[in-house]
Short mmCIF file of C-alpha atoms and ligand atoms in Angstrom, two decimals:
data_model
loop_
_atom_site.label_atom_id
_atom_site.label_comp_id
_atom_site.label_asym_id
_atom_site.label_seq_id
_atom_site.Cartn_x
_atom_site.Cartn_y
_atom_site.Cartn_z
CA MET A 206 15.66 -91.41 84.43
CA PRO A 207 12.83 -88.86 84.82
CA PHE A 208 13.87 -87.59 81.38
CA LEU A 209 13.53 -91.10 80.00
CA ASN A 210 10.14 -91.52 81.58
CA THR A 211 8.89 -88.25 80.15
CA LYS A 212 10.29 -89.20 76.77
CA TYR A 213 8.53 -92.56 76.75
CA PHE A 214 5.35 -91.06 78.14
CA SER A 215 5.22 -88.49 75.32
CA TYR A 216 6.10 -91.13 72.74
CA TYR A 217 3.23 -93.40 73.77
CA LEU A 218 0.84 -90.48 74.25
CA LEU A 219 1.58 -89.09 70.79
CA HIS A 220 1.11 -92.52 69.29
CA TRP A 221 -2.16 -93.17 71.10
CA THR A 222 -3.64 -89.85 69.98
CA TYR A 223 -2.31 -90.14 66.41
CA TRP A 224 -5.75 -90.30 64.72
CA LYS A 225 -7.39 -87.85 67.08
CA ARG A 226 -4.77 -85.24 66.27
CA ARG A 227 -5.57 -85.73 62.58
CA ASN A 228 -9.32 -85.41 63.12
CA ILE A 229 -9.91 -88.96 61.93
CA PRO A 230 -12.60 -90.67 64.01
CA GLY A 231 -12.27 -94.12 65.54
CA PRO A 232 -12.25 -96.09 68.80
CA LEU A 233 -9.53 -94.82 71.11
CA GLY A 234 -8.91 -97.82 73.36
CA VAL A 235 -6.40 -97.45 76.16
CA PRO A 236 -2.90 -95.88 76.13
CA ILE A 237 -0.08 -98.14 74.89
CA LEU A 238 -2.39 -101.02 73.91
CA GLY A 239 -4.94 -99.06 71.90
CA LYS A 240 -7.59 -101.56 70.78
CA SER A 241 -5.29 -104.57 70.63
CA SER A 242 -7.27 -106.55 73.20
CA THR A 243 -10.36 -106.26 70.97
CA MET A 244 -8.33 -107.49 67.99
CA LEU A 245 -7.24 -110.59 69.89
CA ASP A 246 -10.54 -111.86 71.28
CA ASP A 247 -11.35 -115.30 69.87
CA ASN A 248 -15.03 -114.89 70.75
CA ALA A 249 -15.46 -111.68 68.77
CA PRO A 250 -13.67 -112.11 65.42
CA PRO A 251 -11.84 -108.90 64.41
CA GLY A 252 -13.58 -108.82 61.02
CA MET A 253 -16.98 -108.58 62.71
CA VAL A 254 -15.78 -106.00 65.24
CA ILE A 255 -14.36 -103.81 62.48
CA ARG A 256 -17.65 -104.05 60.62
CA GLU A 257 -19.47 -102.71 63.68
CA TRP A 258 -16.94 -99.89 63.98
CA THR A 259 -17.52 -98.96 60.33
CA LYS A 260 -21.25 -98.61 61.07
CA LYS A 261 -20.34 -96.19 63.84
CA TYR A 262 -17.41 -94.23 62.39
CA GLY A 263 -17.91 -94.42 58.59
CA LYS A 264 -15.94 -95.68 55.60
CA VAL A 265 -12.61 -94.28 56.78
CA PHE A 266 -11.50 -94.35 60.40
CA GLY A 267 -8.44 -95.07 62.50
CA PHE A 268 -7.41 -96.93 65.62
CA THR A 269 -4.19 -98.05 67.25
CA ASP A 270 -3.32 -101.71 67.74
CA GLY A 271 -0.37 -101.56 70.15
CA MET A 272 2.23 -99.47 68.31
CA GLN A 273 0.54 -100.03 64.97
CA LYS A 274 -1.48 -97.16 63.51
CA VAL A 275 -4.33 -98.68 61.54
CA LEU A 276 -6.47 -96.89 58.98
CA VAL A 277 -9.63 -98.85 58.14
CA ILE A 278 -11.26 -98.42 54.74
CA SER A 279 -14.37 -99.90 53.15
CA ASP A 280 -14.69 -97.66 50.12
CA PRO A 281 -14.22 -99.67 46.87
CA GLN A 282 -12.26 -96.91 45.16
CA LEU A 283 -9.82 -96.54 48.06
CA ALA A 284 -9.48 -100.32 48.28
CA HIS A 285 -8.52 -100.47 44.61
CA ASP A 286 -6.04 -97.67 45.17
CA VAL A 287 -4.28 -99.48 48.04
CA PHE A 288 -4.31 -103.05 46.71
CA VAL A 289 -3.78 -102.42 43.00
CA ARG A 290 -3.09 -98.91 41.75
CA GLN A 291 -0.67 -97.82 44.47
CA PHE A 292 0.92 -101.22 45.13
CA ASP A 293 4.35 -99.56 44.97
CA ASN A 294 3.42 -97.53 48.04
CA PHE A 295 1.61 -100.36 49.85
CA TYR A 296 3.70 -103.44 49.18
CA GLY A 297 4.10 -104.58 52.79
CA ARG A 298 1.42 -106.46 54.72
CA LYS A 299 0.30 -105.31 58.17
CA HIS A 300 2.21 -107.45 60.61
CA ASN A 301 2.89 -107.75 64.29
CA PRO A 302 6.62 -107.47 65.23
CA ILE A 303 6.54 -111.02 66.64
CA GLN A 304 6.01 -112.31 63.08
CA GLY A 305 9.56 -111.29 62.25
CA ASP A 306 11.45 -108.61 60.42
CA PRO A 307 10.35 -108.68 56.77
CA GLU A 308 13.62 -107.03 55.73
CA LYS A 309 16.14 -109.09 57.66
CA ASP A 310 14.90 -112.47 58.92
CA LYS A 311 16.40 -115.36 57.02
CA ASP A 312 13.34 -117.53 57.58
CA ILE A 313 10.74 -115.05 56.34
CA ASN A 314 7.70 -116.55 54.59
CA LEU A 315 5.69 -115.28 51.66
CA VAL A 316 2.82 -113.95 53.78
CA ALA A 317 5.10 -111.77 55.92
CA ALA A 318 7.81 -110.83 53.39
CA GLN A 319 7.78 -107.50 51.64
CA GLY A 320 9.41 -105.65 48.79
CA PHE A 321 11.82 -107.52 46.61
CA ARG A 322 12.16 -110.40 49.03
CA TRP A 323 8.41 -110.95 48.66
CA LYS A 324 8.66 -110.66 44.89
CA ARG A 325 11.40 -113.25 44.74
CA LEU A 326 9.52 -115.71 47.00
CA ARG A 327 6.31 -115.20 45.07
CA THR A 328 8.04 -115.74 41.71
CA ILE A 329 9.63 -118.97 42.92
CA THR A 330 6.61 -120.45 44.69
CA ALA A 331 3.86 -119.39 42.25
CA PRO A 332 4.51 -122.25 39.76
CA ALA A 333 3.36 -124.72 42.44
CA PHE A 334 -0.12 -123.20 42.07
CA SER A 335 -0.27 -122.94 38.27
CA ASN A 336 -3.03 -124.74 36.35
CA ASN A 337 -0.49 -127.29 35.20
CA SER A 338 0.73 -128.09 38.72
CA ILE A 339 -2.82 -128.25 40.05
CA LYS A 340 -3.83 -130.66 37.28
CA LYS A 341 -0.98 -132.94 38.36
CA VAL A 342 -2.24 -133.16 41.94
CA LEU A 343 -5.89 -133.63 41.01
CA SER A 344 -5.73 -137.42 41.42
CA THR A 345 -4.35 -137.00 44.96
CA ILE A 346 -7.11 -134.53 45.84
CA GLU A 347 -9.68 -136.92 44.41
CA ASP A 348 -8.23 -139.79 46.42
CA SER A 349 -8.63 -137.74 49.61
CA ALA A 350 -12.21 -136.88 48.61
CA LEU A 351 -13.01 -140.58 48.18
CA GLU A 352 -11.44 -141.35 51.54
CA PHE A 353 -13.61 -138.60 53.02
CA LEU A 354 -16.66 -140.22 51.47
CA ARG A 355 -15.78 -143.57 53.02
CA HIS A 356 -15.74 -141.94 56.46
CA LEU A 357 -18.90 -140.00 55.81
CA GLU A 358 -20.72 -143.16 54.71
CA LYS A 359 -20.39 -144.53 58.23
CA THR A 360 -22.74 -141.87 59.56
CA ALA A 361 -24.77 -141.07 56.46
CA GLY A 362 -28.40 -142.10 56.64
CA SER A 363 -28.36 -142.56 60.41
CA GLY A 364 -29.78 -139.07 60.92
CA GLU A 365 -26.88 -138.51 63.31
CA ALA A 366 -25.68 -134.92 63.56
CA VAL A 367 -22.09 -134.61 62.37
CA ASN A 368 -19.83 -131.63 63.03
CA MET A 369 -18.96 -131.12 59.37
CA HIS A 370 -16.33 -128.49 60.11
CA LEU A 371 -14.21 -131.15 61.83
CA TYR A 372 -14.69 -133.44 58.84
CA PHE A 373 -13.63 -130.73 56.42
CA GLN A 374 -10.53 -130.06 58.51
CA GLU A 375 -9.59 -133.73 58.11
CA TYR A 376 -10.00 -133.44 54.34
CA SER A 377 -8.12 -130.16 53.82
CA MET A 378 -5.30 -131.32 56.11
CA ASP A 379 -5.04 -134.57 54.20
CA VAL A 380 -4.83 -132.80 50.85
CA ILE A 381 -2.25 -130.17 51.80
CA HIS A 382 -0.15 -132.66 53.77
CA ARG A 383 0.05 -134.89 50.72
CA ILE A 384 0.59 -132.32 48.00
CA ALA A 385 2.82 -129.90 49.90
CA MET A 386 4.87 -132.26 52.04
CA GLY A 387 4.66 -135.56 50.19
CA GLN A 388 2.78 -137.49 52.87
CA PRO A 389 2.45 -140.89 51.17
CA GLY A 390 -1.22 -141.91 51.24
CA SER A 391 -4.09 -140.64 53.32
CA LEU A 392 -3.91 -140.16 57.08
CA MET A 393 -7.48 -138.98 57.39
CA PHE A 394 -8.88 -139.22 60.93
CA ASN A 395 -5.49 -140.42 62.05
CA ASN A 396 -3.18 -137.47 61.46
CA PRO A 397 -1.30 -136.11 64.50
CA LEU A 398 -0.30 -133.02 62.52
CA LEU A 399 -3.94 -131.96 62.36
CA TYR A 400 -4.10 -131.58 66.12
CA ASP A 401 -1.14 -129.18 66.08
CA CYS A 402 -2.34 -127.23 63.05
CA LYS A 403 -5.70 -126.73 64.75
CA GLY A 404 -3.87 -125.65 67.88
CA PHE A 405 -1.94 -123.14 65.81
CA PHE A 406 -5.21 -121.30 65.09
CA GLU A 407 -7.20 -122.11 68.19
CA ASN A 408 -4.58 -121.83 70.96
CA ASN A 409 -4.48 -118.63 72.86
CA ARG A 410 -1.28 -116.82 72.00
CA TRP A 411 -2.83 -113.37 72.48
CA GLN A 412 -0.45 -112.36 75.29
CA ILE A 413 2.65 -112.53 73.10
CA TRP A 414 0.89 -110.67 70.27
CA MET A 415 -0.27 -107.97 72.61
CA LEU A 416 3.09 -107.56 74.34
CA SER A 417 5.13 -107.49 71.17
CA GLY A 418 2.63 -105.11 69.53
CA ALA A 419 2.95 -102.68 72.43
CA PHE A 420 6.67 -103.15 73.17
CA PRO A 421 8.40 -104.05 69.87
CA PHE A 422 11.84 -103.56 71.48
CA ALA A 423 11.06 -106.58 73.72
CA VAL A 424 10.59 -108.96 70.77
CA PRO A 425 13.98 -110.76 71.21
CA VAL A 426 13.08 -111.57 74.83
CA LEU A 427 9.55 -112.61 73.90
CA LYS A 428 10.90 -114.84 71.13
CA PHE A 429 13.28 -116.48 73.56
CA ALA A 430 10.38 -117.11 75.96
CA PHE A 431 8.32 -118.54 73.11
CA PHE A 432 10.86 -120.71 71.32
CA ALA A 433 13.32 -121.66 74.05
CA LEU A 434 11.01 -121.81 77.07
CA GLY A 435 7.83 -122.83 75.26
CA LEU A 436 5.77 -120.09 76.95
CA PHE A 437 2.75 -118.23 75.53
CA GLY A 438 1.06 -121.34 74.06
CA ALA A 439 4.07 -122.11 71.84
CA GLY A 440 3.42 -125.89 71.71
CA PRO A 441 1.39 -126.34 68.51
CA PHE A 442 3.45 -123.77 66.59
CA LYS A 443 6.71 -125.44 67.58
CA ASN A 444 5.36 -128.92 66.81
CA VAL A 445 4.21 -127.97 63.31
CA LEU A 446 7.51 -126.22 62.64
CA LYS A 447 9.45 -129.26 63.83
CA THR A 448 7.46 -131.63 61.63
CA VAL A 449 8.03 -129.41 58.59
CA THR A 450 11.73 -128.92 59.40
CA ASP A 451 12.29 -132.68 59.86
CA THR A 452 10.45 -133.52 56.64
CA VAL A 453 12.35 -130.96 54.54
CA THR A 454 15.73 -131.82 56.09
CA GLU A 455 15.13 -135.53 55.54
CA ARG A 456 14.22 -134.87 51.91
CA VAL A 457 17.37 -132.83 51.33
CA LYS A 458 19.47 -135.71 52.70
CA GLN A 459 17.58 -138.27 50.67
CA ARG A 460 18.02 -136.32 47.44
CA GLU A 461 21.73 -135.87 48.11
CA ALA A 462 22.14 -139.60 48.77
CA GLU A 463 20.18 -140.74 45.75
CA GLN A 464 21.75 -138.23 43.37
CA THR A 465 18.93 -138.91 40.90
CA GLN A 466 16.43 -136.33 39.88
CA GLU A 467 12.90 -137.66 39.62
CA ASP A 468 9.86 -135.57 38.70
CA PRO A 469 8.93 -133.29 41.60
CA GLN A 470 6.49 -135.08 43.92
CA ASP A 471 5.34 -132.20 46.08
CA PHE A 472 5.99 -128.55 47.03
CA ILE A 473 9.23 -129.50 48.79
CA ASP A 474 10.65 -130.94 45.58
CA LEU A 475 9.39 -128.02 43.53
CA PHE A 476 11.00 -125.52 45.87
CA LEU A 477 14.25 -127.46 46.22
CA ASP A 478 14.46 -127.80 42.45
CA SER A 479 14.39 -124.03 42.17
CA LYS A 480 17.54 -124.02 44.31
CA ALA A 481 20.99 -124.04 42.71
CA ASP A 482 23.83 -126.22 44.00
CA ASP A 483 25.23 -123.75 46.48
CA GLU A 484 22.99 -122.50 49.21
CA ILE A 485 23.07 -118.80 49.85
CA GLU A 486 24.48 -118.91 53.35
CA HIS A 487 24.39 -115.24 54.05
CA PHE A 488 21.10 -114.21 52.64
CA GLY A 489 20.49 -110.84 54.27
CA GLU A 490 21.20 -107.22 53.83
CA GLN A 491 24.15 -107.77 51.53
CA ASN A 492 22.12 -109.98 49.24
CA SER A 493 21.66 -108.43 45.85
CA ASP A 494 17.94 -109.27 45.92
CA PHE A 495 17.39 -106.07 47.76
CA HIS A 496 18.22 -104.26 44.55
CA LYS A 497 15.54 -104.08 41.96
CA SER A 498 17.76 -105.07 39.03
CA ALA A 499 18.72 -108.41 40.58
CA VAL A 500 15.28 -109.73 41.47
CA SER A 501 14.87 -112.12 38.60
CA ASN A 502 18.45 -113.37 38.73
CA ASN A 503 18.24 -115.26 41.96
CA ARG A 504 15.80 -118.16 41.68
CA GLN A 505 17.22 -120.10 44.58
CA LEU A 506 15.71 -120.85 47.95
CA THR A 507 17.76 -121.79 50.98
CA THR A 508 16.66 -124.89 52.91
CA GLN A 509 15.50 -122.55 55.65
CA GLU A 510 13.32 -120.69 53.18
CA VAL A 511 11.85 -123.94 51.84
CA ILE A 512 10.88 -124.83 55.42
CA SER A 513 9.26 -121.44 55.99
CA GLN A 514 7.24 -121.56 52.78
CA CYS A 515 6.07 -125.14 53.38
CA PHE A 516 5.05 -124.15 56.91
CA VAL A 517 2.95 -121.24 55.72
CA PHE A 518 1.30 -123.19 52.90
CA LEU A 519 0.47 -126.01 55.27
CA VAL A 520 -1.30 -123.82 57.83
CA ALA A 521 -2.85 -121.38 55.32
CA GLY A 522 -4.02 -124.19 53.07
CA PHE A 523 -5.50 -126.34 55.80
CA ASP A 524 -7.53 -123.84 57.81
CA THR A 525 -9.05 -121.65 55.09
CA THR A 526 -10.29 -124.42 52.80
CA ALA A 527 -12.01 -126.29 55.64
CA ILE A 528 -13.78 -123.09 56.75
CA ALA A 529 -14.80 -122.20 53.19
CA LEU A 530 -16.36 -125.67 52.78
CA SER A 531 -18.21 -125.24 56.07
CA TYR A 532 -19.85 -122.01 54.96
CA VAL A 533 -21.00 -123.24 51.58
CA VAL A 534 -22.37 -126.47 53.01
CA TYR A 535 -24.18 -124.60 55.79
CA LEU A 536 -25.79 -122.31 53.22
CA ILE A 537 -26.86 -125.07 50.84
CA ALA A 538 -28.32 -127.03 53.76
CA LEU A 539 -30.41 -123.94 54.54
CA HIS A 540 -31.36 -123.60 50.85
CA PRO A 541 -32.29 -127.08 49.57
CA GLU A 542 -33.42 -125.68 46.20
CA ILE A 543 -29.90 -124.34 45.59
CA GLN A 544 -28.36 -127.61 46.74
CA GLN A 545 -30.58 -129.46 44.29
CA LYS A 546 -29.49 -127.21 41.41
CA ILE A 547 -25.85 -127.96 42.22
CA GLN A 548 -26.62 -131.68 42.35
CA GLU A 549 -28.33 -131.55 38.97
CA GLU A 550 -25.29 -129.79 37.53
CA VAL A 551 -22.96 -132.43 38.98
CA ASP A 552 -25.16 -135.26 37.63
CA ARG A 553 -25.12 -133.65 34.20
CA GLU A 554 -21.45 -132.69 33.95
CA CYS A 555 -19.77 -135.51 35.88
CA PRO A 556 -21.37 -138.78 34.79
CA ASP A 557 -18.26 -140.99 35.29
CA SER A 558 -16.88 -142.23 38.59
CA GLU A 559 -13.66 -140.23 38.08
CA ILE A 560 -14.02 -136.48 37.70
CA THR A 561 -11.75 -134.70 35.26
CA PHE A 562 -10.28 -131.21 35.38
CA ASP A 563 -12.45 -130.13 32.42
CA GLN A 564 -15.60 -131.42 34.05
CA LEU A 565 -14.76 -129.51 37.21
CA SER A 566 -14.32 -126.32 35.23
CA ARG A 567 -17.84 -126.79 33.84
CA LEU A 568 -19.38 -126.78 37.35
CA LYS A 569 -20.25 -123.09 37.01
CA TYR A 570 -23.24 -122.97 39.32
CA MET A 571 -21.30 -124.75 42.05
CA GLU A 572 -18.55 -122.16 41.65
CA TYR A 573 -21.10 -119.35 41.99
CA ALA A 574 -22.30 -120.93 45.25
CA ILE A 575 -18.72 -121.24 46.55
CA LYS A 576 -18.00 -117.58 45.76
CA GLU A 577 -21.33 -116.42 47.15
CA ALA A 578 -20.62 -118.23 50.43
CA LEU A 579 -17.22 -116.52 50.57
CA ARG A 580 -18.86 -113.16 49.86
CA LEU A 581 -21.19 -113.60 52.83
CA TYR A 582 -18.34 -114.99 54.97
CA PRO A 583 -15.01 -113.41 53.92
CA MET A 584 -13.29 -115.36 56.66
CA ALA A 585 -9.68 -114.41 55.92
CA SER A 586 -10.46 -110.69 55.82
CA PHE A 587 -7.80 -109.97 58.42
CA ALA A 588 -5.10 -110.72 55.82
CA ASN A 589 -6.51 -107.97 53.60
CA ALA A 590 -4.20 -105.34 55.03
CA ARG A 591 -1.20 -103.44 53.75
CA ARG A 592 1.60 -101.40 55.25
CA CYS A 593 2.21 -97.99 53.74
CA MET A 594 5.89 -97.93 52.72
CA ARG A 595 6.01 -94.39 51.34
CA THR A 596 3.92 -91.43 52.44
CA THR A 597 1.19 -90.94 49.87
CA GLN A 598 -2.24 -89.51 49.17
CA LEU A 599 -5.27 -91.79 49.42
CA GLY A 600 -8.29 -89.85 48.21
CA GLU A 601 -8.46 -86.85 50.50
CA TYR A 602 -6.26 -88.51 53.15
CA THR A 603 -2.50 -88.32 53.55
CA VAL A 604 -1.25 -91.74 54.64
CA GLU A 605 2.17 -91.68 56.24
CA ALA A 606 4.81 -94.36 55.80
CA GLY A 607 4.44 -96.93 58.58
CA VAL A 608 0.64 -96.69 58.79
CA ASP A 609 -1.25 -99.95 58.21
CA VAL A 610 -4.35 -99.95 56.04
CA GLN A 611 -6.92 -102.60 56.95
CA LEU A 612 -9.69 -103.33 54.49
CA ASP A 613 -13.11 -103.86 56.07
CA THR A 614 -14.04 -106.66 53.68
CA TRP A 615 -17.24 -107.57 55.53
CA SER A 616 -18.77 -104.10 55.08
CA LEU A 617 -17.77 -104.03 51.41
CA HIS A 618 -19.31 -107.45 50.84
CA TYR A 619 -22.63 -106.40 52.35
CA ASP A 620 -22.72 -102.97 50.72
CA LYS A 621 -26.14 -102.61 49.07
CA THR A 622 -24.90 -99.92 46.71
CA ILE A 623 -22.55 -102.52 45.22
CA TRP A 624 -24.46 -105.80 45.50
CA GLY A 625 -28.06 -104.58 45.43
CA GLU A 626 -30.91 -104.63 47.92
CA ASP A 627 -30.58 -108.41 48.31
CA ALA A 628 -26.94 -108.13 49.46
CA ASP A 629 -27.74 -110.00 52.70
CA GLU A 630 -29.12 -113.01 50.85
CA PHE A 631 -27.42 -116.17 49.57
CA LYS A 632 -27.99 -115.92 45.81
CA PRO A 633 -25.43 -117.78 43.70
CA GLU A 634 -27.29 -116.58 40.58
CA ARG A 635 -25.95 -113.07 41.06
CA TRP A 636 -22.57 -114.34 39.83
CA SER A 637 -23.86 -115.39 36.40
CA SER A 638 -23.84 -111.77 35.26
CA MET A 639 -20.53 -110.73 36.83
CA SER A 640 -17.55 -112.97 36.33
CA ASN A 641 -15.19 -110.35 37.67
CA GLN A 642 -16.55 -108.25 40.51
CA PRO A 643 -13.69 -106.04 41.79
CA SER A 644 -15.42 -105.60 45.15
CA PHE A 645 -15.32 -109.34 45.86
CA LEU A 646 -12.24 -109.44 48.07
CA SER A 647 -12.37 -112.77 49.88
CA PHE A 648 -9.03 -113.63 48.30
CA GLY A 649 -7.67 -110.09 48.43
CA ALA A 650 -6.58 -108.22 45.31
CA GLY A 651 -3.61 -107.04 43.29
CA PRO A 652 -0.15 -108.60 43.15
CA ARG A 653 -0.48 -110.03 46.68
CA GLN A 654 -3.80 -111.72 46.07
CA CYS A 655 -4.13 -115.19 47.62
CA LEU A 656 -1.76 -117.59 45.89
CA GLY A 657 -3.82 -120.64 46.84
CA MET A 658 -7.14 -119.38 45.45
CA ARG A 659 -7.41 -121.78 42.51
CA LEU A 660 -6.25 -124.73 44.59
CA ALA A 661 -8.79 -123.95 47.31
CA ILE A 662 -11.70 -123.67 44.87
CA LEU A 663 -10.64 -126.86 43.14
CA GLU A 664 -10.44 -128.74 46.44
CA GLU A 665 -13.91 -127.53 47.32
CA LYS A 666 -15.31 -128.54 43.96
CA VAL A 667 -13.81 -132.03 44.00
CA LEU A 668 -15.21 -132.77 47.44
CA LEU A 669 -18.64 -131.27 46.82
CA ALA A 670 -18.99 -133.06 43.48
CA HIS A 671 -18.21 -136.45 45.02
CA VAL A 672 -20.38 -135.97 48.09
CA LEU A 673 -23.36 -134.25 46.47
CA ARG A 674 -23.90 -136.84 43.81
CA LYS A 675 -24.68 -139.34 46.55
CA TYR A 676 -25.83 -137.28 49.52
CA SER A 677 -27.61 -134.12 50.61
CA PHE A 678 -26.77 -132.00 53.63
CA VAL A 679 -29.72 -131.24 55.89
CA THR A 680 -30.09 -129.20 59.04
CA ASN A 681 -31.13 -130.82 62.31
CA THR A 682 -31.91 -129.75 65.84
CA ARG A 683 -28.22 -129.30 66.64
CA THR A 684 -27.57 -126.94 63.72
CA GLN A 685 -26.85 -123.48 65.04
CA ILE A 686 -28.85 -120.93 62.99
CA PRO A 687 -27.42 -118.39 62.62
CA MET A 688 -23.97 -119.79 63.17
CA LYS A 689 -21.88 -118.48 66.03
CA LEU A 690 -18.65 -117.19 64.51
CA ILE A 691 -15.33 -117.24 66.34
CA GLY A 692 -11.61 -116.89 65.57
CA ARG A 693 -8.92 -114.26 65.11
CA ALA A 694 -6.69 -114.75 62.06
CA THR A 695 -9.63 -116.44 60.34
CA THR A 696 -13.34 -116.44 61.19
CA ARG A 697 -14.78 -119.92 61.57
CA PRO A 698 -18.09 -121.38 62.75
CA ALA A 699 -17.98 -122.50 66.41
CA ASN A 700 -19.42 -125.77 65.07
CA LEU A 701 -21.45 -127.00 62.12
CA TYR A 702 -23.75 -129.87 62.99
CA LEU A 703 -25.58 -131.23 59.96
CA SER A 704 -27.11 -134.57 58.93
CA VAL A 705 -26.14 -136.31 55.75
CA LYS A 706 -28.98 -137.93 53.82
CA ALA A 707 -28.68 -140.36 50.91
CA ARG A 708 -30.21 -138.96 47.73
CA GLU A 709 -33.25 -140.67 46.24
CA PHE A 710 -33.10 -141.41 42.55
C1 HEM B 50 -10.95 -120.46 50.54
C2 HEM B 50 -9.69 -120.50 50.90
C3 HEM B 50 -8.81 -119.30 51.06
C4 HEM B 50 -9.13 -117.98 51.33
C5 HEM B 50 -10.51 -117.38 51.54
C6 HEM B 50 -7.88 -117.24 51.36
C7 HEM B 50 -7.79 -115.88 51.59
C8 HEM B 50 -6.63 -115.14 51.51
C9 HEM B 50 -6.55 -113.71 51.66
C10 HEM B 50 -7.71 -112.77 51.95
C11 HEM B 50 -5.26 -113.36 51.50
C12 HEM B 50 -4.69 -111.94 51.52
C13 HEM B 50 -4.68 -111.42 50.09
C14 HEM B 50 -4.22 -109.98 49.96
O1 HEM B 50 -3.53 -109.48 50.84
O2 HEM B 50 -4.52 -109.34 48.92
C15 HEM B 50 -4.50 -114.56 51.25
C16 HEM B 50 -3.14 -114.60 51.03
C17 HEM B 50 -2.44 -115.76 50.87
N1 HEM B 50 -2.95 -117.04 50.79
FE1 HEM B 50 -4.90 -117.57 50.87
N2 HEM B 50 -6.85 -118.10 51.12
C18 HEM B 50 -7.36 -119.37 50.91
C19 HEM B 50 -6.65 -120.51 50.63
C20 HEM B 50 -5.29 -120.60 50.52
C21 HEM B 50 -4.54 -121.80 50.23
C22 HEM B 50 -5.17 -123.17 49.95
C23 HEM B 50 -3.22 -121.45 50.23
C24 HEM B 50 -2.00 -122.30 49.98
C25 HEM B 50 -1.93 -123.58 50.09
C26 HEM B 50 -3.14 -120.03 50.49
C27 HEM B 50 -1.98 -119.30 50.54
C28 HEM B 50 -1.92 -117.92 50.65
C29 HEM B 50 -0.67 -117.17 50.59
C30 HEM B 50 0.73 -117.75 50.43
C31 HEM B 50 -1.01 -115.82 50.72
C32 HEM B 50 -0.05 -114.63 50.72
C33 HEM B 50 0.18 -114.14 49.31
C34 HEM B 50 1.19 -113.01 49.21
O3 HEM B 50 1.31 -112.22 50.16
O4 HEM B 50 1.83 -112.91 48.16
N3 HEM B 50 -4.41 -119.55 50.66
N4 HEM B 50 -5.37 -115.63 51.26
#
């Protein structure tokens, strides 16, 4: 026993001092946990904390997050190296052991998968986000936007302060519920799934993250406590998973009973259609997908995999788009001259009641504003992280296999040497001269860049076009300036109270 204790003590001590022993600066935290408590504080979003650390320790530093060794970078060249040039060495995403084993779990999702399993999932799911597929769902998105407008009209003009973030959550939930899971018709302001999806992000599950990060060998027990006993704030997660599981299972049965093949109606159909007759019951280590040569052969998803992908698209699609809308609307309310320019563009390019795909693609200035808001608030920056799979050289640093590299997107996005002296300002115009700025990383970069990027921007454009041709957003006494930012996986405004004013023509 004493031997065991000494062994574990040395193991944890060596881990905790990993960066110090390599002369790489960074916050030390406490033994075993490292800085994991800081990474899990809803009131101090990790992206903002990391930005402060960069100011203190420089463009490359390290810290430990439980048993994860994290190297933080905010140098554009190193970022390009990790996300694009050396993708073969950094093809995993930083993940906590409670998220599952990317190599073995049958129910792995695209965000957590790695290697050839990731490649296979990405190849199969990507067509759902192609231009063609997005065009097909445009009328559904527009219908949700019009429903949104009907709700907004009830308060518009009253001068009443509305928490727009909650409104945008209703909209983004409505859209993704309909296009991913085939919800027939709008459930806006009456959707029980929204409550659970919000809980998924807002509920405090930090204890299970911290414990599994520090004691990965305890994950089976923690999972049992979470799934079987419902501990650690499991409720919303389990409810969303159950809804998705029931919907997919029901669809499988329905398709088997009907035996007819209609055009795919939603992501579930698209993913099931990519599945051959026989399910792969024993997808796992023996599966040939783990060998490079077989990757493109197997275009089939098991029902379990369909459930996992729908789950991740539902939660990723709902939360991010609502937050992105909140930031752009906050900024245009603070800058009425920019809002007016967007409105003039909408009036010019979208004269008919229905808005077409081509018209949306001509809303250039609106798109600049959307990107500029995401530059100032790269709210999903936490996902911009990779796991080193093979020891390699990153600039002057040797990065060992197993180390996680976290990009400090916030520092990069405010770097005056990249964006100019006005980097702190909201200036959509800056985008007119740079269609492709490699240091804009709100959607990540390289082969694992956000799959929903085009869908998210389109959803934003449809809603803004419909709302802004009738109304303007204005600040009021309840508007928090500057906004208080909160959140862990994503950084969201604590609230966004604005008034909605009818435009005068
Ligand atoms: C404004 C809205 C959004 C933002 C800012 C955002 C941001 C991000 C970021 C930063 C990443 C990590 C990229 C990387 O590691 O290089 C990511 C990945 C991902 N996003 Fe988004 N996202 C948004 C909307 C969406 C939507 C609407 C969906 C789907 C419905 C989605 C699905 C995904 C998926 C599946 C991944 C993982 C891709 C992979 O690992 O292959 N996202 N997103």
